[in-house]
CSV table of C-alpha atoms in Angstrom, one decimal:
chain,number,residue,atom,x,y,z
A,1,MET,CA,-20.4,-0.7,-3.4
A,2,LYS,CA,-18.9,-0.1,-0.1
A,3,LYS,CA,-16.5,-2.8,1.0
A,4,ARG,CA,-17.1,-4.7,4.1
A,5,ILE,CA,-14.2,-4.7,6.2
A,6,ALA,CA,-13.2,-6.7,9.0
A,7,PHE,CA,-10.6,-5.1,11.4
A,8,LEU,CA,-8.2,-7.4,13.4
A,9,ALA,CA,-5.5,-6.1,15.7
A,10,SER,CA,-2.5,-7.5,17.6
A,11,ASP,CA,-2.5,-7.3,21.6
A,12,ALA,CA,-0.5,-4.2,21.5
A,13,GLN,CA,-2.3,-1.3,22.8
A,14,MET,CA,-1.5,1.0,19.9
A,15,ALA,CA,-3.0,-1.6,17.6
A,16,GLN,CA,-6.2,-2.2,19.7
A,17,ASP,CA,-6.7,1.6,20.0
A,18,ALA,CA,-6.3,1.9,16.1
A,19,ARG,CA,-8.8,-0.8,15.7
A,20,ASP,CA,-11.4,1.0,18.0
A,21,ARG,CA,-11.1,4.2,16.1
A,22,LEU,CA,-11.3,2.6,12.6
A,23,ILE,CA,-14.4,0.6,13.6
A,24,LYS,CA,-16.1,3.8,14.7
A,25,THR,CA,-15.5,5.3,11.4
A,26,TYR,CA,-16.0,2.3,9.0
A,27,GLY,CA,-18.0,-0.2,10.8
A,28,ASN,CA,-16.8,-3.8,11.3
A,29,ALA,CA,-17.9,-7.1,9.6
A,30,ALA,CA,-17.1,-10.7,10.7
A,31,PRO,CA,-13.9,-12.1,8.8
A,32,ARG,CA,-16.2,-14.8,7.0
A,33,ASP,CA,-18.6,-12.0,5.8
A,34,ALA,CA,-15.8,-9.4,5.0
A,35,ASP,CA,-14.6,-8.3,1.3
A,36,VAL,CA,-11.2,-7.4,2.8
A,37,VAL,CA,-9.4,-7.8,6.3
A,38,VAL,CA,-7.4,-5.0,7.6
A,39,ALA,CA,-4.6,-6.5,10.1
A,40,LEU,CA,-3.3,-4.1,12.5
A,41,GLY,CA,0.1,-4.8,13.9
A,42,GLY,CA,3.6,-6.0,12.9
A,43,ASP,CA,4.8,-8.6,10.4
A,44,GLY,CA,4.5,-11.3,12.9
A,45,PHE,CA,0.8,-10.5,13.5
A,46,MET,CA,0.2,-10.3,9.7
A,47,LEU,CA,1.8,-13.6,9.2
A,48,ARG,CA,-0.6,-15.1,11.7
A,49,THR,CA,-3.6,-13.5,10.3
A,50,VAL,CA,-3.0,-14.8,6.7
A,51,LYS,CA,-2.7,-18.2,7.8
A,52,ASN,CA,-5.5,-18.3,10.2
A,53,LEU,CA,-7.7,-16.8,7.4
A,54,GLN,CA,-6.5,-18.9,4.5
A,55,HIS,CA,-9.8,-21.1,4.4
A,56,LEU,CA,-11.6,-17.8,3.5
A,57,ASP,CA,-9.6,-16.5,0.4
A,58,THR,CA,-10.2,-13.1,1.7
A,59,PRO,CA,-7.4,-10.6,0.9
A,60,VAL,CA,-5.5,-8.9,3.9
A,61,TYR,CA,-4.5,-5.5,4.1
A,62,GLY,CA,-1.9,-4.6,6.7
A,63,MET,CA,-1.3,-1.2,8.5
A,64,ASN,CA,1.7,-1.1,10.7
A,65,ARG,CA,1.0,-0.7,14.3
A,66,GLY,CA,4.1,-2.6,15.2
A,67,THR,CA,7.9,-2.4,15.4
A,68,ILE,CA,8.6,-4.2,11.9
A,69,GLY,CA,6.4,-3.6,9.0
A,70,PHE,CA,7.8,-5.1,5.8
A,71,LEU,CA,4.6,-6.7,4.8
A,72,MET,CA,2.5,-3.8,6.2
A,73,ASN,CA,1.2,-0.5,4.5
A,74,THR,CA,1.6,2.8,6.3
A,75,TYR,CA,-0.9,3.6,8.9
A,76,HIS,CA,-3.5,6.3,7.9
A,77,GLU,CA,-7.1,6.5,8.9
A,78,ASP,CA,-8.8,9.1,6.9
A,79,ASP,CA,-8.4,7.8,3.2
A,80,LEU,CA,-8.8,3.9,4.1
A,81,LEU,CA,-11.5,3.2,1.6
A,82,ALA,CA,-9.7,4.9,-1.4
A,83,ARG,CA,-6.4,3.0,-0.4
A,84,LEU,CA,-8.3,-0.2,-0.3
A,85,ALA,CA,-9.9,0.4,-3.9
A,86,ASP,CA,-6.6,1.1,-5.3
A,87,ALA,CA,-4.6,-1.6,-3.6
A,88,GLN,CA,-2.5,-4.0,-5.6
A,89,GLU,CA,-2.5,-7.7,-4.8
A,90,GLU,CA,0.3,-10.1,-4.3
A,91,VAL,CA,-0.1,-14.0,-4.0
A,92,ILE,CA,2.2,-15.9,-2.1
A,93,ASN,CA,2.5,-19.5,-1.7
A,94,PRO,CA,3.8,-20.8,1.7
A,95,LEU,CA,6.1,-23.5,2.5
A,96,ALA,CA,4.9,-26.8,3.9
A,97,MET,CA,6.9,-28.5,6.7
A,98,ARG,CA,6.7,-31.9,7.9
A,99,ALA,CA,9.1,-32.6,10.8
A,100,MET,CA,9.7,-35.9,12.7
A,101,ASP,CA,10.9,-35.6,16.2
A,102,GLN,CA,13.0,-38.1,18.2
A,103,SER,CA,9.9,-39.7,19.8
A,104,GLY,CA,8.4,-40.5,16.5
A,105,LYS,CA,5.8,-37.7,16.5
A,106,LEU,CA,5.2,-36.1,13.3
A,107,HIS,CA,4.7,-32.2,13.2
A,108,GLN,CA,3.3,-30.1,10.2
A,109,ALA,CA,3.3,-26.2,9.9
A,110,LEU,CA,3.2,-23.8,7.1
A,111,ALA,CA,5.7,-20.8,6.7
A,112,ILE,CA,5.5,-17.8,4.5
A,113,ASN,CA,8.9,-16.6,5.3
A,114,GLU,CA,11.1,-19.4,6.1
A,115,VAL,CA,11.5,-22.9,7.7
A,116,SER,CA,14.8,-23.0,9.8
A,117,LEU,CA,16.6,-25.7,11.8
A,118,LEU,CA,18.5,-24.4,14.8
A,119,ARG,CA,20.7,-26.0,17.1
A,120,ALA,CA,19.3,-26.4,20.4
A,121,GLY,CA,22.5,-27.0,22.5
A,122,PRO,CA,26.1,-25.7,23.0
A,123,GLN,CA,27.4,-27.8,20.1
A,124,ALA,CA,27.1,-27.1,16.2
A,125,ALA,CA,24.5,-29.2,14.6
A,126,ARG,CA,25.4,-31.8,12.0
A,127,LEU,CA,22.9,-32.1,9.0
A,128,LYS,CA,22.6,-34.0,6.1
A,129,ILE,CA,21.0,-32.2,3.1
A,130,SER,CA,19.1,-33.9,0.3
A,131,VAL,CA,17.2,-32.4,-2.6
A,132,ASP,CA,14.5,-34.2,-4.7
A,133,GLY,CA,15.6,-37.4,-2.9
A,134,ARG,CA,19.3,-37.0,-3.9
A,135,GLU,CA,21.9,-36.3,-1.3
A,136,ARG,CA,23.6,-33.0,-1.9
A,137,MET,CA,25.6,-32.6,1.3
A,138,ALA,CA,26.6,-35.5,3.5
A,139,GLU,CA,27.4,-33.1,6.3
A,140,LEU,CA,27.0,-29.7,7.2
A,141,MET,CA,28.2,-28.5,10.6
A,142,CYS,CA,26.6,-25.2,11.5
A,143,ASP,CA,24.5,-23.2,14.0
A,144,GLY,CA,21.6,-24.1,11.5
A,145,ALA,CA,20.1,-23.8,8.0
A,146,LEU,CA,17.1,-22.3,6.6
A,147,LEU,CA,15.0,-22.6,3.5
A,148,SER,CA,13.3,-19.2,2.5
A,149,THR,CA,10.7,-18.0,0.0
A,150,PRO,CA,11.2,-14.8,-1.9
A,151,ALA,CA,8.6,-13.0,0.5
A,152,GLY,CA,10.9,-14.3,3.4
A,153,SER,CA,14.2,-13.4,1.8
A,154,THR,CA,14.8,-10.0,3.4
A,155,ALA,CA,14.1,-11.5,6.9
A,156,TYR,CA,16.3,-14.1,8.7
A,157,ASN,CA,17.7,-15.3,5.3
A,158,TYR,CA,19.1,-11.8,4.7
A,159,SER,CA,20.5,-11.7,8.2
A,160,ALA,CA,22.1,-15.0,7.5
A,161,HIS,CA,23.8,-13.5,4.5
A,162,GLY,CA,21.4,-15.2,2.0
A,163,PRO,CA,20.3,-13.6,-1.1
A,164,ILE,CA,17.4,-11.4,-1.7
A,165,LEU,CA,15.0,-13.2,-4.2
A,166,PRO,CA,12.5,-11.1,-6.5
A,167,ILE,CA,9.1,-11.7,-5.5
A,168,GLY,CA,8.2,-13.4,-8.9
A,169,ALA,CA,11.2,-15.8,-8.9
A,170,ASP,CA,10.3,-19.4,-9.0
A,171,VAL,CA,13.2,-20.2,-6.7
A,172,LEU,CA,13.9,-20.7,-2.9
A,173,ALA,CA,17.2,-19.8,-0.9
A,174,LEU,CA,18.8,-22.4,1.0
A,175,THR,CA,21.2,-20.7,3.5
A,176,PRO,CA,23.3,-21.9,6.1
A,177,ILE,CA,23.7,-20.1,9.5
A,178,ALA,CA,27.2,-19.8,10.9
A,179,ALA,CA,28.6,-22.7,8.9
A,180,PHE,CA,31.6,-24.3,10.4
A,181,ARG,CA,32.2,-27.1,7.7
A,182,PRO,CA,32.3,-26.6,4.9
A,183,ARG,CA,33.2,-23.1,6.1
A,184,ARG,CA,33.0,-21.3,2.8
A,185,TRP,CA,29.6,-22.9,1.7
A,186,ARG,CA,27.3,-20.0,1.2
A,187,GLY,CA,24.1,-21.9,0.2
A,188,ALA,CA,22.2,-22.8,-2.7
A,189,LEU,CA,19.3,-21.4,-5.0
A,190,LEU,CA,16.7,-24.2,-5.6
A,191,PRO,CA,13.8,-24.5,-8.0
A,192,LYS,CA,10.4,-23.6,-6.2
A,193,ILE,CA,9.3,-27.2,-7.0
A,194,ALA,CA,12.2,-28.7,-5.1
A,195,LYS,CA,11.7,-31.0,-2.1
A,196,VAL,CA,14.2,-30.4,0.4
A,197,ARG,CA,15.1,-32.8,3.3
A,198,PHE,CA,17.4,-32.1,6.4
A,199,ASP,CA,18.4,-35.3,8.4
A,200,VAL,CA,19.8,-34.4,11.8
A,201,LEU,CA,22.9,-36.3,12.6
A,202,ASP,CA,24.1,-37.2,16.1
A,203,ALA,CA,20.7,-35.8,17.4
A,204,ASP,CA,21.1,-37.0,20.9
A,205,LYS,CA,24.4,-35.3,21.4
A,206,ARG,CA,23.5,-32.3,19.0
A,207,PRO,CA,19.9,-31.7,19.6
A,208,VAL,CA,18.2,-29.5,16.8
A,209,MET,CA,14.8,-27.6,16.7
A,210,ALA,CA,12.8,-26.8,13.6
A,211,ASP,CA,11.0,-23.5,13.2
A,212,ALA,CA,8.3,-22.4,10.6
A,213,ASP,CA,7.7,-18.8,10.9
A,214,SER,CA,8.3,-18.8,14.9
A,215,VAL,CA,6.3,-22.0,15.2
A,216,SER,CA,8.9,-24.3,16.9
A,217,PHE,CA,9.3,-27.9,17.5
A,218,PRO,CA,12.1,-29.3,19.6
A,219,ASP,CA,14.3,-32.6,19.2
A,220,ILE,CA,13.9,-33.1,15.6
A,221,ASP,CA,15.1,-36.1,13.6
A,222,TRP,CA,14.5,-35.0,10.1
A,223,VAL,CA,12.6,-32.2,8.3
A,224,GLU,CA,11.0,-32.2,4.7
A,225,ILE,CA,10.0,-28.9,3.0
A,226,SER,CA,8.4,-28.2,-0.2
A,227,SER,CA,6.4,-25.2,-1.7
A,228,GLU,CA,2.5,-25.5,-1.2
A,229,PRO,CA,1.0,-24.1,-4.7
A,230,SER,CA,-2.6,-25.1,-3.5
A,231,ILE,CA,-2.4,-22.5,-0.7
A,232,LYS,CA,-2.5,-19.0,-1.9
A,233,HIS,CA,-2.2,-16.0,0.5
A,234,ARG,CA,-3.5,-12.8,-0.8
A,235,ILE,CA,-1.9,-9.7,0.6
A,236,LEU,CA,-2.7,-6.1,-0.5
A,237,PHE,CA,-0.1,-3.2,-0.9
A,238,ASP,CA,-0.5,0.3,-1.7
A,239,PRO,CA,0.4,1.1,-5.4
A,240,GLY,CA,4.1,1.6,-5.6
A,241,HIS,CA,4.9,0.0,-2.5
A,242,GLY,CA,4.4,-3.9,-3.2
A,243,LEU,CA,6.7,-6.8,-2.3
A,244,GLU,CA,8.6,-6.2,-5.5
A,245,GLU,CA,9.6,-2.5,-4.9
A,246,ARG,CA,10.3,-3.1,-1.3
A,247,LEU,CA,12.6,-6.2,-2.1
A,248,ILE,CA,14.4,-3.9,-4.8
A,249,SER,CA,14.7,-0.9,-2.3
A,250,GLU,CA,16.0,-3.2,0.5
A,251,GLN,CA,19.2,-3.8,-1.7
A,252,PHE,CA,19.9,0.0,-2.0
A,253,THR,CA,19.6,1.0,1.5
């Protein structure tokens, strides 16, 4: 039976043009009626798409029409049905973030890649780190810190010299960003079920923002982060080009 496909595209003209051509060839279904969603853009658009469609439990197949495409497949138009039939599925659990700002407002967001805390002023941030309710570091002076999933470990985490994690690993990477004290601390690997809390010390003088996959909240007082196993993002990849292969290849480039 022919798959019902919903084509979604970023605002980039290249992505919009590709969507128009694909719809003429394959038709177009509403996302709620589709067997598969094809996302045209870069990684940022892919992240937004899977989050927006998580209530549908529909797999998403990305084709790269952006500048970065770690989560995307190569763009081809003529063999799409065969590629969708052969595609391999990866299931990713996001991180759930709860962040309290200094006015007492609670913010919540999900992150497939990472949750990061970043200094928002000229002075280094001062953070206290607790894991599962136990204080693990009384003070980290830094430009920031992040907690990354395996899927996001080659993104911001890798740029901050954090480890690349195998996609099936039940661990999270806690990585400092430009740590000043303790200067030689390189971070930690934590169980996927760990609950991590950052408390911002001296927040008035050293403001900090929280960011969950580019969704940002300023003037943060504390942040709590945990994996959310009840939410499952279904992402499709061409055979031999899944996340596991991409994560391994990234370490040999």
